[in-house]
Amino acid sequence: MDGGRTVRLAIIGCGGIARAHMRGYEQIKQAEPDKLEIVAVCDPVEERAKEFADWAERFQGKRPRVYTDHEVLLKEEAGNLDAADIITPHHLHHVIGVACLEAGLHVMIEKPVGVTVKATKVVVEAAKRTGKFAATAENIRRGVPQRTTWWLFNESKLIGEPTLFYAIQVGYMPPPQPGREPAWHWRVDKFLSGGGLVLDSGAHFCDTIRYLFGDVKQVHAVVKQLIPRPFRKDGELVLDDREDTWMAILEFERGLTGFWSYTNAAPAHRFTHVVYYATEGALIDTGDAFHGPWGNALVQHTNGRVRRLNDLAQDFRNAIGEEAWQKLFPHGFTDGFVLECYDFVDAVQNNRPPEVTVEDGLRAKAISIAIYEAATTRQTVKVQDVIDGEVEVYQRPINERWNL
């Protein structure tokens, strides 16, 4: 499309996380009224789609058309759209993504892009075939703390060269009492979700560490479910497929080593400890083992000096210059969801690649999948072998389910 023309956008999937996307588009519309127009919204639950249409009408003055089937949307809106933001359950990411690309739309797809590596590759191939781009919706790396951390380890070297990290979160979630089992949802079934937290929230962590430290070479891991958790589906009890515990050793191409571990099956003593070490100090994080580094993390030098990561943000801004800062945080946006949506729309408008392509999403997701494959095969697994399809034990039944 011609640079500067308003991007005509479809929102496909109007569930929970789609609300964060909509808030992003609302803020972008307020800052740049001609940047985008939401032309259509789609969700199999019509009331949800109507709610999003009402919401969009309030902030853009024009009501999007409502659909409950993405195929109908693509047929009836042919020639009337530039792009689609796909925010559906995981198993539909590759299905709807390919359909939108083949309809001539650029797409942004929520993480993880596909339930398996093969599912993601289907999207990659469709983007190449159609000449359109596919972006991965990744909000975490875009925050001021994450950008500052990248500068800390890769440009300023204030605490030297990164060497290793420990990201450990230990907690406890008791199983439900009999008769009080929660309602089943799609994330419980690995054929619909692709896996548990290793792949779900873990996609954020894997993208972040890859952004900070480069590609992971190989993985050794143990993944377990220590506490069975039943859910209720159509009056019957269904067991949760997902892991509740893992320990993974990640060896990076650049020589860095990381230990990533999580459990919600450890009663009595809970703790979270996330530390990134370098040759002349450490970044001591807070929060959790998925979404950091957080702004109130501490940067500790070997000489004893301690500063907050937030306090280094101004040093980072000064170092890169105001023009580069504004490219990272246009209009002063610092919320990751707003920034990922802005990057997507701006990429469409200006015919440029998005920052986090579907290929980036694939390489980050492959780290998560390598953890599952390493645990399943009980062997050290090379991430490139997972990407190349040479290791596919954990994924095989999921691929067979979706004819991949």
PDB file of C-alpha atoms in Angstrom, residues 146-275:
ATOM      1  CA  GLN A 146      13.970  -4.747  28.312  1.00  0.00           C
ATOM      2  CA  ARG A 147      15.381  -2.197  25.865  1.00  0.00           C
ATOM      3  CA  THR A 148      17.654  -0.854  28.607  1.00  0.00           C
ATOM      4  CA  THR A 149      18.795  -4.383  29.455  1.00  0.00           C
ATOM      5  CA  TRP A 150      19.664  -5.046  25.809  1.00  0.00           C
ATOM      6  CA  TRP A 151      21.784  -1.887  25.809  1.00  0.00           C
ATOM      7  CA  LEU A 152      23.348  -2.866  29.139  1.00  0.00           C
ATOM      8  CA  PHE A 153      24.547  -6.252  27.893  1.00  0.00           C
ATOM      9  CA  ASN A 154      25.168  -5.561  24.214  1.00  0.00           C
ATOM     10  CA  GLU A 155      26.393  -1.978  23.888  1.00  0.00           C
ATOM     11  CA  SER A 156      27.285  -0.248  27.152  1.00  0.00           C
ATOM     12  CA  LYS A 157      28.890  -3.322  28.764  1.00  0.00           C
ATOM     13  CA  LEU A 158      28.568  -1.493  32.114  1.00  0.00           C
ATOM     14  CA  ILE A 159      28.879  -4.801  33.931  1.00  0.00           C
ATOM     15  CA  GLY A 160      30.926  -6.583  31.297  1.00  0.00           C
ATOM     16  CA  GLU A 161      30.029  -9.529  29.093  1.00  0.00           C
ATOM     17  CA  PRO A 162      27.003 -11.695  30.006  1.00  0.00           C
ATOM     18  CA  THR A 163      28.006 -15.158  31.204  1.00  0.00           C
ATOM     19  CA  LEU A 164      25.046 -16.995  32.754  1.00  0.00           C
ATOM     20  CA  PHE A 165      21.596 -16.574  34.270  1.00  0.00           C
ATOM     21  CA  TYR A 166      19.259 -18.279  36.695  1.00  0.00           C
ATOM     22  CA  ALA A 167      15.518 -17.739  36.282  1.00  0.00           C
ATOM     23  CA  ILE A 168      13.719 -19.718  38.976  1.00  0.00           C
ATOM     24  CA  GLN A 169      10.123 -19.433  40.176  1.00  0.00           C
ATOM     25  CA  VAL A 170       8.784 -21.802  42.812  1.00  0.00           C
ATOM     26  CA  GLY A 171       5.188 -21.733  44.034  1.00  0.00           C
ATOM     27  CA  TYR A 172       2.202 -23.861  44.889  1.00  0.00           C
ATOM     28  CA  MET A 173      -1.294 -24.107  43.517  1.00  0.00           C
ATOM     29  CA  PRO A 174      -3.312 -26.737  45.396  1.00  0.00           C
ATOM     30  CA  PRO A 175      -5.504 -29.040  43.323  1.00  0.00           C
ATOM     31  CA  PRO A 176      -9.231 -28.245  43.373  1.00  0.00           C
ATOM     32  CA  GLN A 177     -11.422 -29.854  45.984  1.00  0.00           C
ATOM     33  CA  PRO A 178     -13.663 -32.662  44.683  1.00  0.00           C
ATOM     34  CA  GLY A 179     -16.837 -31.163  43.316  1.00  0.00           C
ATOM     35  CA  ARG A 180     -15.195 -27.759  42.857  1.00  0.00           C
ATOM     36  CA  GLU A 181     -13.232 -28.455  39.700  1.00  0.00           C
ATOM     37  CA  PRO A 182     -12.957 -25.444  37.350  1.00  0.00           C
ATOM     38  CA  ALA A 183     -14.599 -25.468  33.932  1.00  0.00           C
ATOM     39  CA  TRP A 184     -12.536 -26.922  31.090  1.00  0.00           C
ATOM     40  CA  HIS A 185     -11.014 -24.501  28.603  1.00  0.00           C
ATOM     41  CA  TRP A 186      -8.947 -24.936  25.449  1.00  0.00           C
ATOM     42  CA  ARG A 187      -5.596 -24.366  27.140  1.00  0.00           C
ATOM     43  CA  VAL A 188      -6.010 -27.633  29.071  1.00  0.00           C
ATOM     44  CA  ASP A 189      -5.704 -29.711  25.878  1.00  0.00           C
ATOM     45  CA  LYS A 190      -2.212 -29.767  24.350  1.00  0.00           C
ATOM     46  CA  PHE A 191      -3.733 -30.487  20.931  1.00  0.00           C
ATOM     47  CA  LEU A 192      -5.381 -27.077  21.121  1.00  0.00           C
ATOM     48  CA  SER A 193      -2.723 -25.159  23.065  1.00  0.00           C
ATOM     49  CA  GLY A 194       0.497 -26.902  22.014  1.00  0.00           C
ATOM     50  CA  GLY A 195       1.547 -27.274  25.641  1.00  0.00           C
ATOM     51  CA  GLY A 196       1.573 -25.578  29.004  1.00  0.00           C
ATOM     52  CA  LEU A 197       3.454 -22.621  30.427  1.00  0.00           C
ATOM     53  CA  VAL A 198       6.743 -23.616  28.778  1.00  0.00           C
ATOM     54  CA  LEU A 199       5.117 -22.635  25.480  1.00  0.00           C
ATOM     55  CA  ASP A 200       2.457 -20.168  26.628  1.00  0.00           C
ATOM     56  CA  SER A 201       3.914 -17.506  28.922  1.00  0.00           C
ATOM     57  CA  GLY A 202       7.241 -19.174  28.181  1.00  0.00           C
ATOM     58  CA  ALA A 203       7.070 -17.758  24.656  1.00  0.00           C
ATOM     59  CA  HIS A 204       7.638 -14.305  26.194  1.00  0.00           C
ATOM     60  CA  PHE A 205      10.673 -15.480  28.137  1.00  0.00           C
ATOM     61  CA  CYS A 206      12.170 -17.294  25.153  1.00  0.00           C
ATOM     62  CA  ASP A 207      11.728 -14.265  22.907  1.00  0.00           C
ATOM     63  CA  THR A 208      13.284 -12.006  25.555  1.00  0.00           C
ATOM     64  CA  ILE A 209      16.375 -14.133  26.182  1.00  0.00           C
ATOM     65  CA  ARG A 210      16.864 -14.555  22.445  1.00  0.00           C
ATOM     66  CA  TYR A 211      16.542 -10.778  22.010  1.00  0.00           C
ATOM     67  CA  LEU A 212      19.063 -10.159  24.801  1.00  0.00           C
ATOM     68  CA  PHE A 213      21.576 -12.935  24.191  1.00  0.00           C
ATOM     69  CA  GLY A 214      21.017 -14.420  20.723  1.00  0.00           C
ATOM     70  CA  ASP A 215      20.035 -17.909  19.654  1.00  0.00           C
ATOM     71  CA  VAL A 216      20.056 -20.937  21.948  1.00  0.00           C
ATOM     72  CA  LYS A 217      22.228 -23.766  20.615  1.00  0.00           C
ATOM     73  CA  GLN A 218      21.006 -26.698  22.685  1.00  0.00           C
ATOM     74  CA  VAL A 219      18.755 -27.649  25.565  1.00  0.00           C
ATOM     75  CA  HIS A 220      18.648 -30.255  28.291  1.00  0.00           C
ATOM     76  CA  ALA A 221      15.449 -30.441  30.321  1.00  0.00           C
ATOM     77  CA  VAL A 222      13.144 -32.270  32.683  1.00  0.00           C
ATOM     78  CA  VAL A 223       9.418 -31.521  32.362  1.00  0.00           C
ATOM     79  CA  LYS A 224       6.846 -33.064  34.706  1.00  0.00           C
ATOM     80  CA  GLN A 225       3.321 -32.909  36.007  1.00  0.00           C
ATOM     81  CA  LEU A 226       3.561 -33.535  39.745  1.00  0.00           C
ATOM     82  CA  ILE A 227      -0.054 -32.743  40.687  1.00  0.00           C
ATOM     83  CA  PRO A 228      -2.911 -33.997  38.469  1.00  0.00           C
ATOM     84  CA  ARG A 229      -5.571 -31.308  38.082  1.00  0.00           C
ATOM     85  CA  PRO A 230      -9.075 -32.268  36.918  1.00  0.00           C
ATOM     86  CA  PHE A 231     -11.400 -29.963  35.013  1.00  0.00           C
ATOM     87  CA  ARG A 232     -15.095 -30.339  34.323  1.00  0.00           C
ATOM     88  CA  LYS A 233     -16.226 -30.702  30.696  1.00  0.00           C
ATOM     89  CA  ASP A 234     -19.834 -31.480  29.831  1.00  0.00           C
ATOM     90  CA  GLY A 235     -20.360 -32.906  33.294  1.00  0.00           C
ATOM     91  CA  GLU A 236     -17.335 -35.210  33.082  1.00  0.00           C
ATOM     92  CA  LEU A 237     -13.918 -34.883  34.702  1.00  0.00           C
ATOM     93  CA  VAL A 238     -11.041 -34.243  32.286  1.00  0.00           C
ATOM     94  CA  LEU A 239      -7.408 -34.264  33.444  1.00  0.00           C
ATOM     95  CA  ASP A 240      -5.141 -31.347  32.623  1.00  0.00           C
ATOM     96  CA  ASP A 241      -2.501 -32.250  30.011  1.00  0.00           C
ATOM     97  CA  ARG A 242      -0.112 -29.495  31.005  1.00  0.00           C
ATOM     98  CA  GLU A 243       3.161 -29.599  32.925  1.00  0.00           C
ATOM     99  CA  ASP A 244       3.408 -27.937  36.317  1.00  0.00           C
ATOM    100  CA  THR A 245       7.189 -28.238  36.707  1.00  0.00           C
ATOM    101  CA  TRP A 246      10.282 -27.942  34.571  1.00  0.00           C
ATOM    102  CA  MET A 247      14.046 -27.462  34.844  1.00  0.00           C
ATOM    103  CA  ALA A 248      15.942 -26.532  31.687  1.00  0.00           C
ATOM    104  CA  ILE A 249      19.587 -25.812  30.923  1.00  0.00           C
ATOM    105  CA  LEU A 250      20.010 -23.555  27.880  1.00  0.00           C
ATOM    106  CA  GLU A 251      23.349 -23.245  26.089  1.00  0.00           C
ATOM    107  CA  PHE A 252      23.569 -20.222  23.785  1.00  0.00           C
ATOM    108  CA  GLU A 253      25.513 -19.920  20.543  1.00  0.00           C
ATOM    109  CA  ARG A 254      27.581 -17.083  22.060  1.00  0.00           C
ATOM    110  CA  GLY A 255      28.684 -19.245  25.009  1.00  0.00           C
ATOM    111  CA  LEU A 256      26.211 -18.020  27.632  1.00  0.00           C
ATOM    112  CA  THR A 257      24.456 -20.622  29.796  1.00  0.00           C
ATOM    113  CA  GLY A 258      21.048 -20.227  31.396  1.00  0.00           C
ATOM    114  CA  PHE A 259      18.986 -22.220  33.902  1.00  0.00           C
ATOM    115  CA  TRP A 260      15.214 -21.752  33.644  1.00  0.00           C
ATOM    116  CA  SER A 261      12.946 -23.478  36.140  1.00  0.00           C
ATOM    117  CA  TYR A 262       9.335 -23.142  37.240  1.00  0.00           C
ATOM    118  CA  THR A 263       6.895 -25.077  39.400  1.00  0.00           C
ATOM    119  CA  ASN A 264       3.504 -24.510  40.956  1.00  0.00           C
ATOM    120  CA  ALA A 265       3.649 -27.866  42.722  1.00  0.00           C
ATOM    121  CA  ALA A 266       5.984 -26.988  45.634  1.00  0.00           C
ATOM    122  CA  PRO A 267       4.100 -26.434  48.926  1.00  0.00           C
ATOM    123  CA  ALA A 268       5.309 -24.643  52.055  1.00  0.00           C
ATOM    124  CA  HIS A 269       8.259 -22.673  50.673  1.00  0.00           C
ATOM    125  CA  ARG A 270       7.835 -20.320  47.708  1.00  0.00           C
ATOM    126  CA  PHE A 271      10.453 -18.082  46.131  1.00  0.00           C
ATOM    127  CA  THR A 272      11.413 -16.344  42.904  1.00  0.00           C
ATOM    128  CA  HIS A 273      15.011 -15.627  42.038  1.00  0.00           C
ATOM    129  CA  VAL A 274      16.078 -14.269  38.663  1.00  0.00           C
ATOM    130  CA  VAL A 275      19.655 -13.077  38.161  1.00  0.00           C
TER     131      VAL A 275
END
